[in-house]
Short mmCIF file of C-alpha atoms in Angstrom, two decimals:
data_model
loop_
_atom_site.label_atom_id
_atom_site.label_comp_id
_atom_site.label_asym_id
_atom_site.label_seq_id
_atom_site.Cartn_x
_atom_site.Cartn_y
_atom_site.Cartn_z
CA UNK A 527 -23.33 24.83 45.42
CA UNK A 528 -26.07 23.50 43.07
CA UNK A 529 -29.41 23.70 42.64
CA UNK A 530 -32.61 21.30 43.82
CA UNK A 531 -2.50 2.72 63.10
CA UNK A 532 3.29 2.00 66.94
CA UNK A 533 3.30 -1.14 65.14
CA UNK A 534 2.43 -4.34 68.06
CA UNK A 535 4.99 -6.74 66.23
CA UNK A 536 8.53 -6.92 66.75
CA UNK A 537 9.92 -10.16 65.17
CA UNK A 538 6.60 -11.33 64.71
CA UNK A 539 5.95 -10.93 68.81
CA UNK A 540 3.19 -9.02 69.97
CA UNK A 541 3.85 -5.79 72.20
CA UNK A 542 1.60 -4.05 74.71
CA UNK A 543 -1.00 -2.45 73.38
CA UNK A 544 -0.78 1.77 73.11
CA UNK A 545 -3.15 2.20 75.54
CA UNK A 546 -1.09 0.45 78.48
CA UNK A 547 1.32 2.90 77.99
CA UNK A 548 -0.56 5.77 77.99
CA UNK A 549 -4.31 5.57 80.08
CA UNK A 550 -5.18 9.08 77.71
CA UNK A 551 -5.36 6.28 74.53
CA UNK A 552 -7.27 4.00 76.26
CA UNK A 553 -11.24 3.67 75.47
CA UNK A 554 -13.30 4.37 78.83
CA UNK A 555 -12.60 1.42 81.31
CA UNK A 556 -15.86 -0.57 81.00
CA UNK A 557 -15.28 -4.35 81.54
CA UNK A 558 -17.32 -7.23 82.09
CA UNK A 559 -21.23 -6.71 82.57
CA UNK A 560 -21.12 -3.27 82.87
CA UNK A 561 -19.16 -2.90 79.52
CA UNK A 562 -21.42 -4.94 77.46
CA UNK A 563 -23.67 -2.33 79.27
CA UNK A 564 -22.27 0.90 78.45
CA UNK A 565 -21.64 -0.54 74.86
CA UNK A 566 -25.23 -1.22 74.08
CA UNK A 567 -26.68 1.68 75.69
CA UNK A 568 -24.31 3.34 73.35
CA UNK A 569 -25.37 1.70 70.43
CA UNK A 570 -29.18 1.82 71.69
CA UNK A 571 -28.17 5.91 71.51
CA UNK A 572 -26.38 5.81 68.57
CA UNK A 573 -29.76 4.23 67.18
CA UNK A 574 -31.91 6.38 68.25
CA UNK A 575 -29.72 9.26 66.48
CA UNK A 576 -30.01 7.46 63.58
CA UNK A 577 -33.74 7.21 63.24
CA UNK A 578 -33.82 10.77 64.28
CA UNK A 579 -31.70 11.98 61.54
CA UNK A 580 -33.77 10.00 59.01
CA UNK A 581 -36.88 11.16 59.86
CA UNK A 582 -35.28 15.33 59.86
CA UNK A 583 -34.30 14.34 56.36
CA UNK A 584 -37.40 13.35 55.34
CA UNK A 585 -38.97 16.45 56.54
CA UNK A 586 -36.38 19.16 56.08
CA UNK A 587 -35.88 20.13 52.40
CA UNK A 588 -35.20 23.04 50.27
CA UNK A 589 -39.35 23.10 50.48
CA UNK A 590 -40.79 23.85 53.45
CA UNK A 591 -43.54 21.44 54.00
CA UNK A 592 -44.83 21.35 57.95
CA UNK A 593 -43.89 18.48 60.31
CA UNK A 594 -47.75 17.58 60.17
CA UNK A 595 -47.84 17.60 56.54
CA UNK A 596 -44.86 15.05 56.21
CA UNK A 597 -45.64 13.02 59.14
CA UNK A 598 -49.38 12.43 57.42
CA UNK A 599 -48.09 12.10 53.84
CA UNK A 600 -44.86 9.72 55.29
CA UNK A 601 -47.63 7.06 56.31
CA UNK A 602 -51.00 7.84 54.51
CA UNK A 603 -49.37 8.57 50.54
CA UNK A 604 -52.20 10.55 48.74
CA UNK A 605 -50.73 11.51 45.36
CA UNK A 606 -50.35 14.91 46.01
CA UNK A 607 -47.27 17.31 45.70
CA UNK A 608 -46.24 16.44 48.63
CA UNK A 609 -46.62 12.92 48.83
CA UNK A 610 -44.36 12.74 45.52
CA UNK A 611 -41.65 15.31 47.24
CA UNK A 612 -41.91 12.76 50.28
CA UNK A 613 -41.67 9.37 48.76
CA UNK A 614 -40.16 10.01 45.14
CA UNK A 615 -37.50 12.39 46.54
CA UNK A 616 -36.36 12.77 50.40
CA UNK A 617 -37.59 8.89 51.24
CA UNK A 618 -34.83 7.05 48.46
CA UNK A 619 -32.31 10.13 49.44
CA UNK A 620 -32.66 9.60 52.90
CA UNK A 621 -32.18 5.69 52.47
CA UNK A 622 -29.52 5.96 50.16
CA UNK A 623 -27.60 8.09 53.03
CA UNK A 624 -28.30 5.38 54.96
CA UNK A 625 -26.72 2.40 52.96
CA UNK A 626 -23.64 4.94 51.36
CA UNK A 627 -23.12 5.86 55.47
CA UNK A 628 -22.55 2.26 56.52
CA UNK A 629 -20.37 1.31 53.46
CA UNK A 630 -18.31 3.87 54.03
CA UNK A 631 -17.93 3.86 57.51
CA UNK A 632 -17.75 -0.08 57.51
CA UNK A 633 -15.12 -0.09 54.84
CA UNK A 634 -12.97 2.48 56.49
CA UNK A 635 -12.87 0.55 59.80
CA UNK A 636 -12.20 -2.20 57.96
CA UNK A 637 -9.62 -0.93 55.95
CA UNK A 638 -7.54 0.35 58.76
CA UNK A 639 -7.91 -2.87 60.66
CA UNK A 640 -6.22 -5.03 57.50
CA UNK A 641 -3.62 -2.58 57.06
CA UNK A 642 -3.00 -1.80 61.01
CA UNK A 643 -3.25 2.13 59.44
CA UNK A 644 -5.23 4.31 60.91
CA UNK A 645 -4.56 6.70 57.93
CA UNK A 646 -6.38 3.99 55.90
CA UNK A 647 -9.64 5.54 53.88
CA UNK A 648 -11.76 3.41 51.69
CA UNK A 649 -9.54 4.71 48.85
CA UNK A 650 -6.58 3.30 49.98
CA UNK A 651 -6.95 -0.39 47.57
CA UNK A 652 -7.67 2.32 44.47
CA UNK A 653 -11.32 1.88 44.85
CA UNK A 654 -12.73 5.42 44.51
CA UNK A 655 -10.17 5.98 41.58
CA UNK A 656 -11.43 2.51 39.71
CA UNK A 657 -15.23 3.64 39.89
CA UNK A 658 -14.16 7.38 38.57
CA UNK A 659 -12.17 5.64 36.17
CA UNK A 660 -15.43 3.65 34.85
CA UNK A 661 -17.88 6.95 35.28
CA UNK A 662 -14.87 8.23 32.73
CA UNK A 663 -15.29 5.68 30.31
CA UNK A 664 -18.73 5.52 30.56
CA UNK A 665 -19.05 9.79 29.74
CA UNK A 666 -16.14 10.01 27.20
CA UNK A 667 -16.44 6.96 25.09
CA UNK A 668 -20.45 5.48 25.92
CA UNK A 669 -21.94 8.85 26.26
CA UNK A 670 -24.02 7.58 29.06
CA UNK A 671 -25.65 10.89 30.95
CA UNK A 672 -28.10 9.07 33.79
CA UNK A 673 -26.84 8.01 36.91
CA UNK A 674 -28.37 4.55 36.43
CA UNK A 675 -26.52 4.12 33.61
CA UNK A 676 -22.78 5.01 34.60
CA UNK A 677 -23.07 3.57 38.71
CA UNK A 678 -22.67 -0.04 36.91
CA UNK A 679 -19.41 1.04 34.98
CA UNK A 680 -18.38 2.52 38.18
CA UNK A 681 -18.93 0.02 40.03
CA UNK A 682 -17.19 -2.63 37.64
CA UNK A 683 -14.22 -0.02 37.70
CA UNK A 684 -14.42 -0.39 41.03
CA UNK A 685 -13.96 -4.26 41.15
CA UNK A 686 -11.20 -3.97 38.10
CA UNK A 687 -8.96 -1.75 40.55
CA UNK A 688 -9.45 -3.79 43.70
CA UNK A 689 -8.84 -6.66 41.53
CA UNK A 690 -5.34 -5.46 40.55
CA UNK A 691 -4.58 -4.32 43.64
CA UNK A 692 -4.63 -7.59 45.11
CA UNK A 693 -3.05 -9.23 42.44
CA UNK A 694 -0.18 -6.72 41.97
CA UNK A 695 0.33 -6.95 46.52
CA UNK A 696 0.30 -10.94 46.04
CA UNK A 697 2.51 -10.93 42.75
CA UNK A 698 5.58 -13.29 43.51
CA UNK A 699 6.52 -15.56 46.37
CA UNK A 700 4.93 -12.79 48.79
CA UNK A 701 1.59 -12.75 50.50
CA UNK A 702 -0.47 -9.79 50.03
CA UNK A 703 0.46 -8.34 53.34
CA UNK A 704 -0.60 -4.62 54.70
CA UNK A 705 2.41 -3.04 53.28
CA UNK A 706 2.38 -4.40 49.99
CA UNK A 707 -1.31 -3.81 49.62
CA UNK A 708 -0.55 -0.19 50.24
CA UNK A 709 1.83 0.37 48.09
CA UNK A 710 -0.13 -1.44 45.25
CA UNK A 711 -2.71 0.99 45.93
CA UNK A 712 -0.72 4.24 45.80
CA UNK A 713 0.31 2.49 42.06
CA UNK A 714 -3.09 1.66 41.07
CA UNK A 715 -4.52 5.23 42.50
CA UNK A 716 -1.53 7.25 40.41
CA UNK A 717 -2.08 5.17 37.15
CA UNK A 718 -5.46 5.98 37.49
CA UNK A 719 -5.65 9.02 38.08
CA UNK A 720 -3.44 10.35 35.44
CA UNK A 721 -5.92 8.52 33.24
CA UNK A 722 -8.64 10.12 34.01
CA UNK A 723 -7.94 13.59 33.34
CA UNK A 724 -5.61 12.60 30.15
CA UNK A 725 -9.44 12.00 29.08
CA UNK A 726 -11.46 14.20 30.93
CA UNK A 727 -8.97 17.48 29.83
CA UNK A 728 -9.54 16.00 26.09
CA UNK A 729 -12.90 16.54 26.36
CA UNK A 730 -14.69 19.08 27.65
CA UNK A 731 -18.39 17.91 27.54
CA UNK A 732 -17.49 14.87 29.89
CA UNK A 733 -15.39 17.29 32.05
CA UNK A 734 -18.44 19.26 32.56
CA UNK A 735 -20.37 16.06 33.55
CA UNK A 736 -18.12 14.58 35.34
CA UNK A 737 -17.28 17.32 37.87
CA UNK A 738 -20.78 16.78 39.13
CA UNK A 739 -20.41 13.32 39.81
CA UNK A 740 -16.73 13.27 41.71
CA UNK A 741 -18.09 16.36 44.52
CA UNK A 742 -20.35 13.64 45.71
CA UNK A 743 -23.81 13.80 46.66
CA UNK A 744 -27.05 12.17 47.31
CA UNK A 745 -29.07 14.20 45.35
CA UNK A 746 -31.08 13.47 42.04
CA UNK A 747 -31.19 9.74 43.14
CA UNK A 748 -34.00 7.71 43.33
CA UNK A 749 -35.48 4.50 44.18
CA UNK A 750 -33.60 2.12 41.37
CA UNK A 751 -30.05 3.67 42.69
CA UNK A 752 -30.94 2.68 46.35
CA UNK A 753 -32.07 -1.08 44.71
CA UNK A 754 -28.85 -1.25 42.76
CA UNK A 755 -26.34 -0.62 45.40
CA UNK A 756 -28.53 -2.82 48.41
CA UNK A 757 -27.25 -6.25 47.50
CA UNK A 758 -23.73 -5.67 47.01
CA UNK A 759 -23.27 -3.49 50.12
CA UNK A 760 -25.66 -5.63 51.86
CA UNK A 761 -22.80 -8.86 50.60
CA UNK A 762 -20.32 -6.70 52.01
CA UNK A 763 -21.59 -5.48 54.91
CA UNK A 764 -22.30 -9.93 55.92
CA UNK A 765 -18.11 -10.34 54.87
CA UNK A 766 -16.97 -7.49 57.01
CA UNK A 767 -18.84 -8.75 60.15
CA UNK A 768 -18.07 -12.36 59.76
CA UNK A 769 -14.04 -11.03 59.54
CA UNK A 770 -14.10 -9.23 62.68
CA UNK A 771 -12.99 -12.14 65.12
CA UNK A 772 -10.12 -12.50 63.12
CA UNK A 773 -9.07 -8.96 62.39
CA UNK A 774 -8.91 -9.08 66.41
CA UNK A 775 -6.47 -11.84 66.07
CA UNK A 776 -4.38 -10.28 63.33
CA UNK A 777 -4.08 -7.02 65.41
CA UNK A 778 -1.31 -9.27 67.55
CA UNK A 779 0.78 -9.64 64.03
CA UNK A 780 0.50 -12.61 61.72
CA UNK A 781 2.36 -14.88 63.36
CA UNK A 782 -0.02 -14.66 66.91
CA UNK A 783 -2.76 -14.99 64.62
CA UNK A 784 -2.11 -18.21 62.49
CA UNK A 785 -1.41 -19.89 65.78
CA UNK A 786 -4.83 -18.88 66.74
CA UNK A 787 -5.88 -20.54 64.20
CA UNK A 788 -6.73 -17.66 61.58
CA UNK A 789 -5.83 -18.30 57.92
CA UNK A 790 -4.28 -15.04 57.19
CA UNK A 791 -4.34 -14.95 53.64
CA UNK A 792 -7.94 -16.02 53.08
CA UNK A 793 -8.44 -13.36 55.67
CA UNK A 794 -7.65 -10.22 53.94
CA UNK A 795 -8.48 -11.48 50.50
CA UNK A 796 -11.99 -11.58 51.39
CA UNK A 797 -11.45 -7.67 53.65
CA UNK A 798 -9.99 -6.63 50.03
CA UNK A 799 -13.45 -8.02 48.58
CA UNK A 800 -15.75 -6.53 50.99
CA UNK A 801 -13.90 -3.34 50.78
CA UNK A 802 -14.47 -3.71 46.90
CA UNK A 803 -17.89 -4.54 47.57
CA UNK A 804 -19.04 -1.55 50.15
CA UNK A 805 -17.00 1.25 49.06
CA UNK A 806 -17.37 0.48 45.05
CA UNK A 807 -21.54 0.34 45.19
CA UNK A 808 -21.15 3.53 47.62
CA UNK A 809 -18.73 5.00 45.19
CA UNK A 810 -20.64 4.03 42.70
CA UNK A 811 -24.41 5.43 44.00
CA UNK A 812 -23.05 8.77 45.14
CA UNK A 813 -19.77 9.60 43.95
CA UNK A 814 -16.52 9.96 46.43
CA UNK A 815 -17.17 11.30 49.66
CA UNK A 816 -14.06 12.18 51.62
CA UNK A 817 -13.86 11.97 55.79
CA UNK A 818 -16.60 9.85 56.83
CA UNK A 819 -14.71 6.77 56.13
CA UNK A 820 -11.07 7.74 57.72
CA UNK A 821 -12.65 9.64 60.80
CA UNK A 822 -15.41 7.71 61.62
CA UNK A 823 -13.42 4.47 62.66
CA UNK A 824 -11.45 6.70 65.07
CA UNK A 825 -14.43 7.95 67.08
CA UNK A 826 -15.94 4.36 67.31
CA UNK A 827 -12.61 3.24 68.91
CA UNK A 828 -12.58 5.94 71.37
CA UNK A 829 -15.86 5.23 72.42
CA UNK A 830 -15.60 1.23 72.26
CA UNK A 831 -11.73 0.19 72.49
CA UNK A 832 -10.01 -1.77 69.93
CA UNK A 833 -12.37 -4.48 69.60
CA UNK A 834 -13.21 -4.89 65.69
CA UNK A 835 -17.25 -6.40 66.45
CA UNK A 836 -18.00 -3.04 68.73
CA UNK A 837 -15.77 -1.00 66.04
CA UNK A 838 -17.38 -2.33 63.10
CA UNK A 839 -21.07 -1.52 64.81
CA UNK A 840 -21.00 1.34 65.86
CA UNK A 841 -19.43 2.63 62.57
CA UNK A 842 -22.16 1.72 61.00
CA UNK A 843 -24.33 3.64 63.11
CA UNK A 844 -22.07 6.74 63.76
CA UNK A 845 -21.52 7.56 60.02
CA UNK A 846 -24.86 7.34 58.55
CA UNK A 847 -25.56 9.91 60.90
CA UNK A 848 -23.03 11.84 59.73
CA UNK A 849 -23.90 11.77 55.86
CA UNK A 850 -27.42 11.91 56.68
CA UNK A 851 -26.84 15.20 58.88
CA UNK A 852 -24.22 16.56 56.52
CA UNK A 853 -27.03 16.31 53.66
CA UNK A 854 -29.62 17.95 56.03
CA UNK A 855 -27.08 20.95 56.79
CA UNK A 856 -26.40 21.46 52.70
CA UNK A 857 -29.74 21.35 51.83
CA UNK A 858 -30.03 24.33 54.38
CA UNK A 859 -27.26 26.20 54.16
CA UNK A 860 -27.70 26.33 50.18
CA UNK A 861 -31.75 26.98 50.15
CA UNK A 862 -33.17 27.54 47.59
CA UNK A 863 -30.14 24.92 46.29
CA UNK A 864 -28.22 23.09 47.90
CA UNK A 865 -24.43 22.51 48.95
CA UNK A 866 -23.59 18.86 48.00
CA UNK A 867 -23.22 16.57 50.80
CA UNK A 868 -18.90 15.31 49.63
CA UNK A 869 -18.31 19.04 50.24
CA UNK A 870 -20.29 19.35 53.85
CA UNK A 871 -18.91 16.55 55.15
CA UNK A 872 -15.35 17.40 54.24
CA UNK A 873 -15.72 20.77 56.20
CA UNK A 874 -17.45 18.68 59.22
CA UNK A 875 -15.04 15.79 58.91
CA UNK A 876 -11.64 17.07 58.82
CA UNK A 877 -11.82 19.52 61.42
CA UNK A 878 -13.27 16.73 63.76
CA UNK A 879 -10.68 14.58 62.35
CA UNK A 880 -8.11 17.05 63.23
CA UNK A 881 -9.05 17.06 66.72
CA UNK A 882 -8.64 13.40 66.80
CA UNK A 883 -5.13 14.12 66.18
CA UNK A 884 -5.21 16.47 68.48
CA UNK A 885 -5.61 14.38 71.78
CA UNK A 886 -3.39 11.83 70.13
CA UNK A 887 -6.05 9.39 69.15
CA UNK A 888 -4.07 8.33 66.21
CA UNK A 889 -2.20 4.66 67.48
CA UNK A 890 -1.23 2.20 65.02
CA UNK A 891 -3.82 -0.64 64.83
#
């Protein structure tokens, strides 16, 4: 507390899908009209939920101010106390939430559809490792202390790991295919990390720093953070949609999906980049924050099916809520502080997460 993925290729032939095996894997049977129906009313709700998160973090703090109060000052900004408490503090926290929630919950759907995982977190390609890695450098050796300062070294950290990643998966006569990408990032991810603390146990002062940073949290971040991270996720958020036809065509196995015409390769070098793109200037805004990317995905298909364009949407509806809410209940639970959101969400997301596993939601993409 602180203060203020059964794999669907044999031979390269697709196989039946889980959920015509077993009807309890299979997404609610909505076809035709009235599934493009119950798909937008859901995201019409999922909206809705959205908006009415953002506007409960707005109001809710670890000050009370009354619903009146915030609802006046929200539209009609007068200078006062609690104008600034509005619009210099919960306003660029609550949209912050917003853009970290879709990066996060884009890149982990995304992420498990390249690597037909569904263990697959934003992490996976040694992206939340590269942008500790550069908050590191930036402490130890730079002695930067603002968070405008070191999100741009973590964010180029970031890049640097993807970067190898995708270089050390395509290395040779072999494409960069799922399995090679995840073992490059289980290399990348150890080297890094046993970088990190070889510095951070050297030196106490960016220890203390840095164990702020790496809980995660939205916190203490204002309006040039939220300005800083909105074009690259926005870059990445335009990449990830225009991939989802083809991660649909990929889910068949390669060799169904160059004869429809998708250019494999090309394909997942630009998922590695978007990935890069959301879950570095996420990373890089409000330090790691587990769950929301692995189990977020999973509760999208249930609702939706396998198709990546409904995945991909309503993930980026379903976990802003969930950061967004998560911050709300810290900033309760911890008044006068507050618990930081990486820590809420990790006790909301992993039990929800283990009751995904539960009912044997879990299929390989």
């Amino acid at each position: 507390m602180s203060l203020s993925v059964e794999s669907r290729v044999v031979s390269g032939q697709p196989t039946e899908h889980p959920a015509e095996k077993d009807p309890d894997l299979a997404a609610p049977p909505r076809t035709g009209r009235a599934g493009a129906a119950y798909r937008g009313l859901g995201l019409a709700l999922g909206l809705a939920a959205l908006v009415l998160t953002g506007l409960l973090s707005v109001w809710v703090g670890t000050r009370g101010i009354p619903f009146t109060a915030t609802w006046n000052v929200l539209w009609n900004p007068d200078g006062s106390e609690t104008s600034v408490i509005i619009h210099d503090y919960r306003i660029p926290r609550t949209l912050l939430g917003l853009l970290v929630g879709m990066a996060l919950g884009l890149a982990g759907a995304l992420m498990q559809a390249l690597t037909r995982n569904p263990l697959a977190d934003p992490g996976m390609l040694g992206v939340n490792l590269g942008a500790s890695a550069g908050v590191v450098v930036a402490i130890a050796f730079f002695g930067v202390a603002a968070p405008l300062g070191y999100v741009w070294f973590a964010l180029a950290g970031a890049a640097a790991a993807s970067v190898g990643v995708f270089l050390l998966g395509s290395s040779g006569r072999k494409i960069a295919s799922p399995e090679r990408l995840v073992v490059a990032g289980a290399a990348v991810t150890a080297v890094l990390y046993a970088f990190n603390w070889a510095i951070l146990l050297l030196d106490p002062r960016a220890f203390d720093q840095f164990r702020f940073w790496t809980v995660g949290s939205l916190a203490g971040r204002y309006h040039d953070i939220v300005l800083m991270a909105l074009p690259f996720i926005g870059v990445g958020l335009v990449i990830a949609l225009f991939l989802a036809p083809s991660l649909n065509a990929l889910a068949m196995g390669d060799q169904m999906g160059r004869a429809l015409g998708v250019n494999v390769g090309r394909t997942r070098a630009l998922g590695a980049v978007a990935v890069m793109l959301l879950c570095g200037a996420a990373t890089a805004a409000a330090g790691p924050i587990g769950f929301v990317g692995l189990a977020v995905p999973h509760i999208a298909r249930f609702v939706v099916g396998p198709d990546q364009r409904w995945v991909f949407a309503y993930s980026m509806l379903i976990a802003p809520v969930l950061l967004i809410g998560s911050d709300i209940v810290g900033r309760v639970l911890g008044a006068p502080g507050e618990v930081q959101v990486g820590i809420v969400t990790a006790f909301i997301g992993a039990p929800l997460f283990i009751a995904l596993c539960r009912r044997r939601k879990l299929v390989m993409l």
